[in-house]
Coordinates of C-alpha atoms and ligand atoms in Angstrom, one line a residue:
M26 CA 103.3 118.3 96.8
R27 CA 99.9 119.8 97.7
D28 CA 98.1 117.2 95.7
S29 CA 100.2 114.3 97.0
L30 CA 99.8 115.3 100.6
Y31 CA 96.0 115.2 100.1
R32 CA 96.2 111.9 98.3
T33 CA 98.1 110.3 101.2
I34 CA 95.7 111.6 103.8
R35 CA 92.8 110.5 101.8
L36 CA 94.3 107.1 101.3
I37 CA 94.9 106.6 105.0
R38 CA 91.5 107.9 106.0
R39 CA 89.6 105.7 103.6
F40 CA 91.8 102.7 104.2
E41 CA 91.1 102.9 107.9
E42 CA 87.4 103.3 107.4
R43 CA 87.3 100.3 105.2
S44 CA 89.4 98.4 107.8
I45 CA 86.9 99.2 110.5
D46 CA 84.2 97.7 108.3
L47 CA 86.3 94.6 108.1
V48 CA 86.8 94.5 111.9
K49 CA 83.0 94.6 112.2
A50 CA 82.7 91.9 109.6
G51 CA 85.0 89.6 111.6
E52 CA 87.8 89.7 109.0
I53 CA 90.4 91.4 111.3
G54 CA 90.3 89.5 114.5
S55 CA 92.6 91.6 116.6
G56 CA 90.7 94.8 115.9
I57 CA 92.7 97.9 115.2
H58 CA 94.0 101.2 116.7
P59 CA 92.7 103.7 114.2
C60 CA 94.6 106.9 113.4
I61 CA 91.8 108.7 111.8
G62 CA 92.1 112.4 112.6
Q63 CA 95.9 112.1 113.0
E64 CA 96.8 111.4 109.3
A65 CA 98.6 114.7 108.8
V66 CA 101.5 113.6 111.0
A67 CA 102.4 110.4 109.1
T68 CA 101.7 112.2 105.8
G69 CA 103.8 115.3 106.5
V70 CA 106.8 113.5 108.1
C71 CA 107.0 110.8 105.5
A72 CA 106.9 113.4 102.7
A73 CA 110.1 114.8 104.0
L74 CA 111.8 111.5 103.8
D75 CA 113.7 109.6 101.0
P76 CA 112.6 106.1 100.2
D77 CA 115.7 104.6 101.8
D78 CA 115.1 106.3 105.1
I79 CA 113.8 104.3 107.9
I80 CA 110.8 104.7 110.3
L81 CA 109.8 103.0 113.4
S82 CA 106.1 103.0 114.4
S83 CA 103.8 102.2 117.2
H84 CA 100.6 100.2 117.8
R85 CA 98.8 103.0 115.9
G86 CA 100.8 102.5 112.7
H87 CA 98.8 101.9 109.5
G88 CA 99.1 105.5 108.6
H89 CA 102.9 105.4 109.0
L90 CA 103.2 102.3 106.7
L91 CA 101.0 103.8 104.0
A92 CA 102.6 107.2 104.1
K93 CA 106.2 105.4 103.8
G94 CA 105.0 103.6 100.8
S95 CA 104.0 100.1 101.8
D96 CA 101.7 98.2 99.5
P97 CA 98.1 98.9 100.9
G98 CA 97.0 95.4 99.8
R99 CA 99.7 93.7 101.7
V100 CA 99.3 95.9 104.7
L101 CA 95.6 95.0 104.9
A102 CA 96.3 91.4 104.3
E103 CA 98.7 91.5 107.3
M104 CA 96.0 93.2 109.4
A105 CA 93.6 90.5 108.4
G106 CA 96.1 87.7 109.3
R107 CA 96.5 86.5 105.7
V108 CA 99.7 84.8 104.2
T109 CA 100.0 87.5 101.6
G110 CA 100.5 90.1 104.3
I111 CA 103.8 92.1 104.6
D112 CA 105.0 89.7 107.4
K113 CA 103.1 86.6 106.3
A114 CA 100.6 87.3 109.1
R115 CA 103.2 87.3 111.8
G116 CA 103.0 91.0 112.7
G117 CA 99.3 91.7 112.3
S118 CA 98.0 95.2 112.9
F119 CA 100.0 96.0 115.9
H120 CA 103.6 94.8 115.1
P121 CA 104.1 94.9 111.3
S122 CA 107.4 95.6 109.7
D123 CA 108.1 96.2 106.0
L124 CA 111.8 96.3 105.2
S125 CA 111.2 97.0 101.6
A126 CA 109.5 100.3 102.5
G127 CA 112.0 101.2 105.2
V128 CA 109.5 100.3 108.0
Y129 CA 111.8 98.5 110.4
N130 CA 109.4 97.7 113.1
A131 CA 106.1 98.9 114.7
T132 CA 106.1 98.0 118.4
G133 CA 103.2 97.9 120.7
T134 CA 105.5 98.2 123.6
V135 CA 105.0 101.9 124.3
G136 CA 108.1 104.0 124.0
H137 CA 110.6 101.4 123.1
G138 CA 110.8 102.2 119.4
A139 CA 112.7 105.4 120.4
A140 CA 115.5 103.4 121.9
I141 CA 115.6 101.0 118.9
A142 CA 115.7 104.1 116.6
A143 CA 118.9 105.3 118.4
G144 CA 120.5 101.9 117.8
I145 CA 119.6 101.9 114.1
A146 CA 120.7 105.4 113.7
W147 CA 124.0 104.5 115.4
A148 CA 124.5 101.7 112.9
S149 CA 123.5 103.9 110.0
A150 CA 126.0 106.7 111.1
K151 CA 128.7 104.1 111.5
A152 CA 128.0 102.7 108.1
G153 CA 127.9 106.4 106.7
D154 CA 124.9 105.5 104.5
G155 CA 123.2 108.9 105.1
K156 CA 119.9 107.5 106.2
V157 CA 117.7 109.3 108.5
I158 CA 115.6 107.3 111.2
V159 CA 112.2 108.5 112.3
S160 CA 110.6 107.2 115.5
F161 CA 106.9 107.8 115.9
F162 CA 105.4 107.5 119.4
G163 CA 102.4 108.9 121.3
D164 CA 102.1 111.2 124.4
G165 CA 101.9 108.0 126.5
A166 CA 105.4 107.1 125.6
V167 CA 107.2 110.3 126.9
S168 CA 107.7 109.2 130.5
Q169 CA 109.0 105.7 129.6
G170 CA 112.6 105.0 130.6
A171 CA 113.5 103.4 127.2
L172 CA 112.5 106.6 125.4
L173 CA 114.6 108.8 127.6
E174 CA 117.6 106.4 127.2
G175 CA 117.1 106.7 123.5
F176 CA 117.1 110.5 123.6
N177 CA 120.2 110.5 125.7
L178 CA 122.3 108.3 123.3
A179 CA 120.9 110.1 120.2
A180 CA 122.0 113.5 121.6
L181 CA 125.3 112.2 123.1
W182 CA 126.3 110.6 119.8
Q183 CA 124.6 113.2 117.5
L184 CA 122.7 110.4 115.8
P185 CA 120.5 111.0 112.6
V186 CA 117.1 110.5 114.4
V187 CA 114.0 112.5 114.2
Y188 CA 111.6 111.8 117.2
V189 CA 108.0 112.5 116.4
C190 CA 105.5 112.6 119.3
E191 CA 101.9 112.3 118.1
N192 CA 100.2 114.1 121.1
N193 CA 96.6 113.1 120.6
G194 CA 95.8 114.1 124.2
Y195 CA 95.2 110.7 125.6
A196 CA 97.0 107.5 126.4
T197 CA 94.2 104.9 126.2
T198 CA 91.7 106.8 128.5
L199 CA 94.3 108.9 130.4
P200 CA 94.4 112.7 129.6
V201 CA 97.9 113.9 128.9
E202 CA 97.5 116.7 131.6
T203 CA 97.0 114.0 134.3
A204 CA 100.0 111.9 133.2
V205 CA 102.9 114.1 131.9
A206 CA 104.9 116.4 134.2
G207 CA 106.5 119.4 132.5
T208 CA 106.2 119.5 128.8
I209 CA 107.0 117.1 125.9
T210 CA 109.4 119.4 124.2
G211 CA 111.1 120.0 127.6
R212 CA 112.1 116.3 127.6
G213 CA 114.0 116.8 124.3
E214 CA 115.5 120.2 125.5
A215 CA 116.8 118.6 128.6
F216 CA 119.2 116.5 126.4
G217 CA 120.0 119.5 124.2
I218 CA 117.8 118.1 121.4
P219 CA 116.2 120.9 119.2
S220 CA 112.5 120.5 120.1
R221 CA 109.3 122.1 118.6
S222 CA 105.6 121.8 119.1
V223 CA 103.6 122.2 115.9
D224 CA 100.0 122.0 114.6
G225 CA 99.6 118.3 113.8
Q226 CA 96.4 118.8 111.8
D227 CA 98.1 120.6 109.1
P228 CA 100.2 118.4 106.8
E229 CA 102.1 121.4 105.3
V230 CA 103.1 122.6 108.8
V231 CA 104.2 119.1 109.8
L232 CA 106.1 118.7 106.5
A233 CA 108.0 122.0 107.2
A234 CA 109.1 121.0 110.6
A235 CA 110.0 117.5 109.5
A236 CA 112.0 118.8 106.6
E237 CA 114.0 121.0 108.9
A238 CA 114.7 118.1 111.2
V239 CA 115.5 115.7 108.4
A240 CA 118.1 118.2 106.9
R241 CA 119.7 118.6 110.4
A242 CA 120.0 114.8 110.8
R243 CA 121.2 114.2 107.4
S244 CA 123.9 116.8 107.5
G245 CA 125.4 115.4 110.9
G246 CA 123.6 117.9 113.1
G247 CA 122.0 115.2 115.3
P248 CA 118.5 114.4 116.6
S249 CA 115.4 116.6 116.8
L250 CA 112.1 116.2 118.5
I251 CA 108.8 117.3 117.0
E252 CA 105.6 117.3 119.0
C253 CA 102.6 117.2 116.8
R254 CA 99.4 118.3 118.5
T255 CA 96.7 116.1 117.1
Y256 CA 93.6 114.1 118.0
R257 CA 92.0 110.7 117.2
Y258 CA 88.4 110.8 116.3
H259 CA 87.8 107.1 117.0
G260 CA 88.3 105.1 120.2
H261 CA 91.8 104.0 121.4
H262 CA 91.0 100.7 119.8
T263 CA 88.0 99.3 118.0
F264 CA 87.0 97.4 121.2
E265 CA 85.5 100.8 122.1
L266 CA 82.8 100.2 119.5
K267 CA 81.5 97.7 122.0
A268 CA 82.9 99.0 125.3
R269 CA 81.4 102.5 124.9
L270 CA 83.9 104.0 127.4
K271 CA 83.2 107.6 128.5
Y272 CA 86.3 109.6 129.0
R273 CA 85.9 112.5 126.7
D274 CA 83.2 115.0 125.7
E275 CA 81.4 114.9 122.3
T276 CA 82.0 118.7 122.1
E277 CA 85.8 118.1 122.4
I278 CA 85.6 115.6 119.5
A279 CA 83.5 117.9 117.5
A280 CA 85.9 120.9 118.1
W281 CA 88.8 118.8 116.7
R282 CA 86.7 117.7 113.7
E283 CA 86.5 121.4 112.8
R284 CA 90.1 121.1 112.0
D285 CA 90.1 117.8 110.1
P286 CA 93.5 117.3 108.3
M287 CA 91.6 116.0 105.3
D288 CA 89.5 119.1 104.9
I289 CA 92.5 121.4 105.6
Q290 CA 94.4 119.8 102.7
A291 CA 91.4 119.3 100.4
A292 CA 90.9 123.1 100.5
R293 CA 94.2 123.5 98.9
V294 CA 93.6 121.2 96.0
D295 CA 91.5 122.1 92.9
A296 CA 88.1 120.4 92.9
G297 CA 88.7 118.4 89.7
T298 CA 91.9 117.0 90.9
R299 CA 90.3 116.1 94.2
E300 CA 87.5 114.2 92.6
R301 CA 90.0 112.3 90.4
I302 CA 92.1 111.4 93.5
D303 CA 89.1 110.3 95.5
A304 CA 87.9 108.1 92.6
E305 CA 91.3 106.6 92.2
I306 CA 91.5 105.7 95.8
E307 CA 88.1 104.1 96.0
E308 CA 89.1 101.9 93.0
L309 CA 92.4 101.0 94.6
L310 CA 90.8 100.1 97.9
D311 CA 88.1 97.9 96.2
D312 CA 91.1 95.9 94.9
V313 CA 93.0 96.1 98.2
V314 CA 90.0 94.8 100.2
R315 CA 89.3 92.0 97.6
F316 CA 92.9 91.0 97.7
A317 CA 93.2 90.8 101.5
V318 CA 89.9 89.1 102.1
D319 CA 90.4 86.5 99.3
S320 CA 93.9 85.7 100.5
P321 CA 94.3 82.4 102.5
R322 CA 94.9 82.4 106.2
P323 CA 98.2 80.7 107.4
D324 CA 98.2 77.0 108.4
A325 CA 98.6 76.8 112.2
V326 CA 101.3 74.1 111.7
D327 CA 103.6 76.8 110.2
A328 CA 103.3 79.1 113.2
Q329 CA 107.0 78.9 114.1
D330 CA 108.3 79.6 110.7
Y331 CA 110.0 82.9 109.7
Q332 CA 111.2 83.6 113.2
Y333 CA 114.9 83.7 112.4
A334 CA 116.7 86.3 110.2
T335 CA 118.9 83.7 108.9
G336 CA 116.0 81.9 107.3
L337 CA 116.3 78.9 109.8
R338 CA 113.1 77.0 109.7
T339 CA 111.9 75.0 112.7
R340 CA 110.3 72.6 110.2
A341 CA 111.9 71.6 107.1
G342 CA 110.3 71.4 103.7
V343 CA 107.5 74.0 104.1
A344 CA 106.9 75.9 100.9
D345 CA 107.0 79.7 101.0
A346 CA 103.6 81.4 101.0
Ligands
LIG22 C1 105.3 99.6 127.9 C2 103.9 99.5 127.8 N1 103.0 99.9 128.8 C3 101.7 99.8 128.6 C4 101.1 99.3 127.4 C5 99.7 99.3 127.3 N2 99.2 100.4 126.3 C6 99.0 100.1 125.0 S1 98.6 101.5 124.1 C7 98.8 102.5 125.4 C8 98.5 103.9 125.4 C9 99.5 104.6 124.6 O1 99.2 105.9 124.5 P1 100.0 106.9 123.5 O2 101.4 106.6 123.6 O3 99.6 108.3 123.8 O4 99.6 106.4 122.0 P2 98.1 106.6 121.4 O5 97.4 105.3 121.8 O6 97.4 107.7 121.9 O7 98.4 106.6 120.0 C10 99.0 101.7 126.6 C11 99.3 102.3 127.9 C12 102.0 99.0 126.4 N3 101.6 98.5 125.3 N4 103.4 99.1 126.5
LIG23 MG1 98.2 109.5 122.9

């Protein structure tokens, strides 16, 4: 487990660093919301899940997808708006889904995934399929009505949901202390949801908290809330590379970099293994980048295809990509 946690963090880190290069090169037109610095959260939580379990993500979701087992080449192709992407370029970086990996949805609508998670968990509990549903969201989501409605139903009906708040200290440029009354765990406790705040930089700490919450959900014990205290090293979105916003101190960023999740886990892995993993990831990412960049972009005339779950096509006779 130690090695695989390191591998996942390293994969997310290097995947996003290469993605930022592709944003700069004009290959990812939307830009991205990098999760660099926060990788231990996705890594630790998804390590506690079974492949059939389901996650819902946010606008900052690449790490969640990779940790849940999505194919990195198809994720990058999606971000780059290519037809080989996990959603044939309909989801992009902000709104991808990958049903084959149990990623039902990533929504840029802050806080709404928490309500959708309650609905999926209700369906899952009714079907008795034993699945656990994880909803990832940021500190900016915790005062959204939809999120609190989701908490209420999940608690009332004892649904198998694990709510994971990635408290990275900011919602865009707004510091959490200026935006959130009370505490994040207090919101869960108000509904009787077992709630904990943990060190989100250490994947083993996150994994332990997630494993406890997943076991509770799977055994019919209802929802949990885990607040993971973490930090993003990069801007809210890559537009900050140009915008140069000034809302946090370099010393604050440097202090969080002292507790880099990749370094924390690297120190637990033997040097030879680490070198092998690093080399494998670079080789994999060379292929991933090549695959994404060399894939074709969709034809604008197909824009309305793939909108319906039934497969209904607005134009007949279009070949699948
Ligand atoms: C309902 C809603 N309100 C506002 C926005 C604009 N918006 C996009 S990201 C964001 C900040 C979200 O902060 P947080 O939840 O802490 O996530 P982080 O970006 O820190 O990962 C905001 C306000 C939105 N997408 N949806
Ligand atoms: Mg935030």
